[in-house]
mmCIF file with all atom_site columns, C-alpha atoms in Angstrom:
data_model
loop_
_atom_site.group_PDB
_atom_site.id
_atom_site.type_symbol
_atom_site.label_atom_id
_atom_site.label_alt_id
_atom_site.label_comp_id
_atom_site.label_asym_id
_atom_site.label_entity_id
_atom_site.label_seq_id
_atom_site.pdbx_PDB_ins_code
_atom_site.Cartn_x
_atom_site.Cartn_y
_atom_site.Cartn_z
_atom_site.occupancy
_atom_site.B_iso_or_equiv
_atom_site.pdbx_formal_charge
_atom_site.auth_seq_id
_atom_site.auth_comp_id
_atom_site.auth_asym_id
_atom_site.auth_atom_id
_atom_site.pdbx_PDB_model_num
ATOM 1   C CA . GLY A 1 1   ? -16.694 -7.777  2.213   1.00 0.00 ? 1   GLY A CA 1
ATOM 2   C CA . GLU A 1 2   ? -16.445 -10.905 0.731   1.00 0.00 ? 2   GLU A CA 1
ATOM 3   C CA . ALA A 1 3   ? -17.260 -12.242 -2.430  1.00 0.00 ? 3   ALA A CA 1
ATOM 4   C CA . ALA A 1 4   ? -17.657 -16.390 -3.550  1.00 0.00 ? 4   ALA A CA 1
ATOM 5   C CA . GLY A 1 5   ? -15.855 -16.685 -7.208  1.00 0.00 ? 5   GLY A CA 1
ATOM 6   C CA . GLU A 1 6   ? -18.782 -18.303 -9.562  1.00 0.00 ? 6   GLU A CA 1
ATOM 7   C CA . GLY A 1 7   ? -16.389 -20.164 -11.162 1.00 0.00 ? 7   GLY A CA 1
ATOM 8   C CA . CYS A 1 8   ? -15.974 -22.996 -7.786  1.00 0.00 ? 8   CYS A CA 1
ATOM 9   C CA . GLY A 1 9   ? -17.072 -21.038 -5.087  1.00 0.00 ? 9   GLY A CA 1
ATOM 10  C CA . ALA A 1 10  ? -14.342 -19.903 -3.316  1.00 0.00 ? 10  ALA A CA 1
ATOM 11  C CA . MET A 1 11  ? -14.845 -17.234 -0.911  1.00 0.00 ? 11  MET A CA 1
ATOM 12  C CA . ILE A 1 12  ? -12.610 -14.308 -1.961  1.00 0.00 ? 12  ILE A CA 1
ATOM 13  C CA . GLU A 1 13  ? -11.534 -11.466 -0.076  1.00 0.00 ? 13  GLU A CA 1
ATOM 14  C CA . LEU A 1 14  ? -10.462 -7.772  -0.936  1.00 0.00 ? 14  LEU A CA 1
ATOM 15  C CA . ASP A 1 15  ? -7.993  -6.526  1.256   1.00 0.00 ? 15  ASP A CA 1
ATOM 16  C CA . THR A 1 16  ? -6.303  -4.053  -1.262  1.00 0.00 ? 16  THR A CA 1
ATOM 17  C CA . GLY A 1 17  ? -6.063  -3.398  -5.153  1.00 0.00 ? 17  GLY A CA 1
ATOM 18  C CA . CYS A 1 18  ? -8.537  -3.205  -7.771  1.00 0.00 ? 18  CYS A CA 1
ATOM 19  C CA . ASN A 1 19  ? -12.267 -4.442  -8.325  1.00 0.00 ? 19  ASN A CA 1
ATOM 20  C CA . HIS A 1 20  ? -10.814 -7.144  -10.997 1.00 0.00 ? 20  HIS A CA 1
ATOM 21  C CA . ILE A 1 21  ? -10.569 -10.038 -9.661  1.00 0.00 ? 21  ILE A CA 1
ATOM 22  C CA . THR A 1 22  ? -8.930  -12.798 -11.057 1.00 0.00 ? 22  THR A CA 1
ATOM 23  C CA . CYS A 1 23  ? -9.753  -16.306 -9.022  1.00 0.00 ? 23  CYS A CA 1
ATOM 24  C CA . LYS A 1 24  ? -7.949  -19.232 -8.744  1.00 0.00 ? 24  LYS A CA 1
ATOM 25  C CA . CYS A 1 25  ? -10.221 -21.595 -11.395 1.00 0.00 ? 25  CYS A CA 1
ATOM 26  C CA . GLY A 1 26  ? -9.270  -18.628 -13.884 1.00 0.00 ? 26  GLY A CA 1
ATOM 27  C CA . HIS A 1 27  ? -12.691 -16.623 -13.123 1.00 0.00 ? 27  HIS A CA 1
ATOM 28  C CA . GLN A 1 28  ? -12.863 -12.998 -13.986 1.00 0.00 ? 28  GLN A CA 1
ATOM 29  C CA . PHE A 1 29  ? -15.507 -11.110 -12.858 1.00 0.00 ? 29  PHE A CA 1
ATOM 30  C CA . CYS A 1 30  ? -16.171 -7.392  -10.396 1.00 0.00 ? 30  CYS A CA 1
ATOM 31  C CA . TYR A 1 31  ? -15.631 -7.726  -7.236  1.00 0.00 ? 31  TYR A CA 1
ATOM 32  C CA . GLU A 1 32  ? -18.139 -5.404  -6.148  1.00 0.00 ? 32  GLU A CA 1
ATOM 33  C CA . CYS A 1 33  ? -21.050 -6.719  -7.969  1.00 0.00 ? 33  CYS A CA 1
ATOM 34  C CA . GLY A 1 34  ? -20.270 -10.040 -9.325  1.00 0.00 ? 34  GLY A CA 1
ATOM 35  C CA . ALA A 1 35  ? -20.679 -9.448  -13.233 1.00 0.00 ? 35  ALA A CA 1
ATOM 36  C CA . LYS A 1 36  ? -18.010 -11.480 -14.890 1.00 0.00 ? 36  LYS A CA 1
ATOM 37  C CA . TRP A 1 37  ? -14.953 -9.914  -17.023 1.00 0.00 ? 37  TRP A CA 1
ATOM 38  C CA . ALA A 1 38  ? -14.906 -10.656 -20.575 1.00 0.00 ? 38  ALA A CA 1
ATOM 39  C CA . ALA A 1 39  ? -11.413 -9.485  -22.840 1.00 0.00 ? 39  ALA A CA 1
ATOM 40  C CA . GLY A 1 40  ? -10.049 -8.087  -20.157 1.00 0.00 ? 40  GLY A CA 1
ATOM 41  C CA . ARG A 1 41  ? -12.896 -5.382  -19.647 1.00 0.00 ? 41  ARG A CA 1
ATOM 42  C CA . SER A 1 42  ? -15.631 -5.132  -16.969 1.00 0.00 ? 42  SER A CA 1
ATOM 43  C CA . THR A 1 43  ? -18.911 -5.887  -18.147 1.00 0.00 ? 43  THR A CA 1
ATOM 44  C CA . CYS A 1 44  ? -20.182 -3.696  -15.359 1.00 0.00 ? 44  CYS A CA 1
ATOM 45  C CA . GLN A 1 45  ? -20.416 0.119   -14.566 1.00 0.00 ? 45  GLN A CA 1
ATOM 46  C CA . CYS A 1 46  ? -18.502 -0.317  -11.411 1.00 0.00 ? 46  CYS A CA 1
ATOM 47  C CA . PRO A 1 47  ? -15.116 1.383   -10.735 1.00 0.00 ? 47  PRO A CA 1
ATOM 48  C CA . VAL A 1 48  ? -12.328 -0.418  -11.238 1.00 0.00 ? 48  VAL A CA 1
ATOM 49  C CA . TRP A 1 49  ? -11.228 0.610   -8.137  1.00 0.00 ? 49  TRP A CA 1
ATOM 50  C CA . ARG A 1 50  ? -12.126 2.844   -5.178  1.00 0.00 ? 50  ARG A CA 1
ATOM 51  C CA . GLU A 1 51  ? -9.760  5.130   -2.721  1.00 0.00 ? 51  GLU A CA 1
ATOM 52  C CA . ASP A 1 52  ? -9.786  3.835   0.043   1.00 0.00 ? 52  ASP A CA 1
ATOM 53  C CA . ASN A 1 53  ? -8.679  0.411   -1.652  1.00 0.00 ? 53  ASN A CA 1
ATOM 54  C CA . LEU A 1 54  ? -5.464  1.336   -3.097  1.00 0.00 ? 54  LEU A CA 1
ATOM 55  C CA . MET A 1 55  ? -3.501  1.061   -0.085  1.00 0.00 ? 55  MET A CA 1
ATOM 56  C CA . THR A 1 56  ? -3.621  -0.734  3.880   1.00 0.00 ? 56  THR A CA 1
ATOM 57  C CA . GLU A 1 57  ? -4.121  1.280   6.817   1.00 0.00 ? 57  GLU A CA 1
ATOM 58  C CA . LEU A 1 58  ? -0.416  1.412   7.571   1.00 0.00 ? 58  LEU A CA 1
ATOM 59  C CA . GLU A 1 59  ? -0.101  2.305   3.699   1.00 0.00 ? 59  GLU A CA 1
ATOM 60  C CA . ARG A 1 60  ? -2.525  4.954   4.948   1.00 0.00 ? 60  ARG A CA 1
ATOM 61  C CA . GLU A 1 61  ? -1.303  6.263   7.865   1.00 0.00 ? 61  GLU A CA 1
ATOM 62  C CA . ARG A 1 62  ? 2.460   6.838   6.806   1.00 0.00 ? 62  ARG A CA 1
ATOM 63  C CA . ALA A 1 63  ? 1.344   8.879   3.770   1.00 0.00 ? 63  ALA A CA 1
ATOM 64  C CA . GLU A 1 64  ? -0.866  11.054  5.624   1.00 0.00 ? 64  GLU A CA 1
ATOM 65  C CA . ARG A 1 65  ? 1.834   11.411  8.320   1.00 0.00 ? 65  ARG A CA 1
ATOM 66  C CA . GLN A 1 66  ? 4.468   11.735  5.046   1.00 0.00 ? 66  GLN A CA 1
ATOM 67  C CA . ASP A 1 67  ? 1.900   14.371  3.472   1.00 0.00 ? 67  ASP A CA 1
ATOM 68  C CA . ARG A 1 68  ? 1.881   16.846  6.905   1.00 0.00 ? 68  ARG A CA 1
ATOM 69  C CA . ARG A 1 69  ? 5.778   16.384  7.234   1.00 0.00 ? 69  ARG A CA 1
ATOM 70  C CA . ARG A 1 70  ? 4.943   17.971  3.657   1.00 0.00 ? 70  ARG A CA 1
ATOM 71  C CA . ASP A 1 71  ? 3.574   20.700  4.911   1.00 0.00 ? 71  ASP A CA 1
ATOM 72  C CA . ASN A 1 72  ? 5.480   22.311  7.080   1.00 0.00 ? 72  ASN A CA 1
ATOM 73  C CA . PRO A 1 73  ? 7.321   25.178  5.984   1.00 0.00 ? 73  PRO A CA 1
ATOM 74  C CA . ARG A 1 74  ? 10.598  24.078  7.570   1.00 0.00 ? 74  ARG A CA 1
ATOM 75  C CA . TYR A 1 75  ? 10.721  20.639  5.489   1.00 0.00 ? 75  TYR A CA 1
ATOM 76  C CA . LYS A 1 76  ? 13.957  20.181  3.847   1.00 0.00 ? 76  LYS A CA 1
ATOM 77  C CA . THR A 1 77  ? 15.275  23.367  4.260   1.00 0.00 ? 77  THR A CA 1
ATOM 78  C CA . ARG A 1 78  ? 18.515  23.202  6.962   1.00 0.00 ? 78  ARG A CA 1
ATOM 79  C CA . LEU A 1 79  ? 20.673  20.037  7.051   1.00 0.00 ? 79  LEU A CA 1
ATOM 80  C CA . CYS A 1 80  ? 20.095  16.870  8.848   1.00 0.00 ? 80  CYS A CA 1
ATOM 81  C CA . ARG A 1 81  ? 22.761  16.483  11.592  1.00 0.00 ? 81  ARG A CA 1
ATOM 82  C CA . ASN A 1 82  ? 22.437  12.954  12.066  1.00 0.00 ? 82  ASN A CA 1
ATOM 83  C CA . TYR A 1 83  ? 23.121  13.266  8.711   1.00 0.00 ? 83  TYR A CA 1
ATOM 84  C CA . LEU A 1 84  ? 25.841  14.995  8.113   1.00 0.00 ? 84  LEU A CA 1
ATOM 85  C CA . ARG A 1 85  ? 27.453  13.891  11.578  1.00 0.00 ? 85  ARG A CA 1
ATOM 86  C CA . THR A 1 86  ? 27.276  10.303  9.987   1.00 0.00 ? 86  THR A CA 1
ATOM 87  C CA . GLY A 1 87  ? 26.655  9.840   6.567   1.00 0.00 ? 87  GLY A CA 1
ATOM 88  C CA . ALA A 1 88  ? 23.465  7.997   8.414   1.00 0.00 ? 88  ALA A CA 1
ATOM 89  C CA . CYS A 1 89  ? 20.067  8.643   9.986   1.00 0.00 ? 89  CYS A CA 1
ATOM 90  C CA . ARG A 1 90  ? 17.208  6.606   11.911  1.00 0.00 ? 90  ARG A CA 1
ATOM 91  C CA . PHE A 1 91  ? 14.707  8.165   9.922   1.00 0.00 ? 91  PHE A CA 1
ATOM 92  C CA . GLY A 1 92  ? 15.702  7.980   6.089   1.00 0.00 ? 92  GLY A CA 1
ATOM 93  C CA . ARG A 1 93  ? 13.621  8.779   3.714   1.00 0.00 ? 93  ARG A CA 1
ATOM 94  C CA . ALA A 1 94  ? 10.906  10.367  6.526   1.00 0.00 ? 94  ALA A CA 1
ATOM 95  C CA . CYS A 1 95  ? 13.446  12.886  8.063   1.00 0.00 ? 95  CYS A CA 1
ATOM 96  C CA . VAL A 1 96  ? 11.877  16.132  8.251   1.00 0.00 ? 96  VAL A CA 1
ATOM 97  C CA . PHE A 1 97  ? 15.564  17.568  7.316   1.00 0.00 ? 97  PHE A CA 1
ATOM 98  C CA . ALA A 1 98  ? 17.238  17.656  4.125   1.00 0.00 ? 98  ALA A CA 1
ATOM 99  C CA . HIS A 1 99  ? 20.267  14.465  3.395   1.00 0.00 ? 99  HIS A CA 1
ATOM 100 C CA . GLY A 1 100 ? 22.992  16.273  1.560   1.00 0.00 ? 100 GLY A CA 1
ATOM 101 C CA . GLN A 1 101 ? 22.431  19.441  -1.241  1.00 0.00 ? 101 GLN A CA 1
ATOM 102 C CA . GLU A 1 102 ? 20.282  17.072  -4.311  1.00 0.00 ? 102 GLU A CA 1
ATOM 103 C CA . GLU A 1 103 ? 17.782  17.127  -0.950  1.00 0.00 ? 103 GLU A CA 1
ATOM 104 C CA . LEU A 1 104 ? 17.721  20.520  0.277   1.00 0.00 ? 104 LEU A CA 1
ATOM 105 C CA . ASP A 1 105 ? 17.735  22.638  -3.046  1.00 0.00 ? 105 ASP A CA 1
ATOM 106 C CA . GLY A 1 106 ? 15.433  20.316  -4.253  1.00 0.00 ? 106 GLY A CA 1
ATOM 107 C CA . HIS A 1 107 ? 12.908  21.536  -1.862  1.00 0.00 ? 107 HIS A CA 1
ATOM 108 C CA . ARG A 1 108 ? 13.126  25.464  -2.041  1.00 0.00 ? 108 ARG A CA 1
#
């Protein structure tokens, strides 16, 4: 959705983040209901944020994939062959295998 800033009328679209909006003109308001913010606080009963606005769709998908990896009973239970052989892994932090003894020990 979009909201118009009361101060200057600029159209504002919330992609990610909280409902506390500061317009380019300095006007502060709640994105959901348009209520003014005063002294750093909302003057409405709307939540400060909505869970689905905290991350972009891509970030959400990445987090869900990472959660699925961590649910794997074999997650970080063996050392990564690529990491052992070359000292690097193309999967980086997303790799389900441990990159070193610390990672291996930390997930037991």
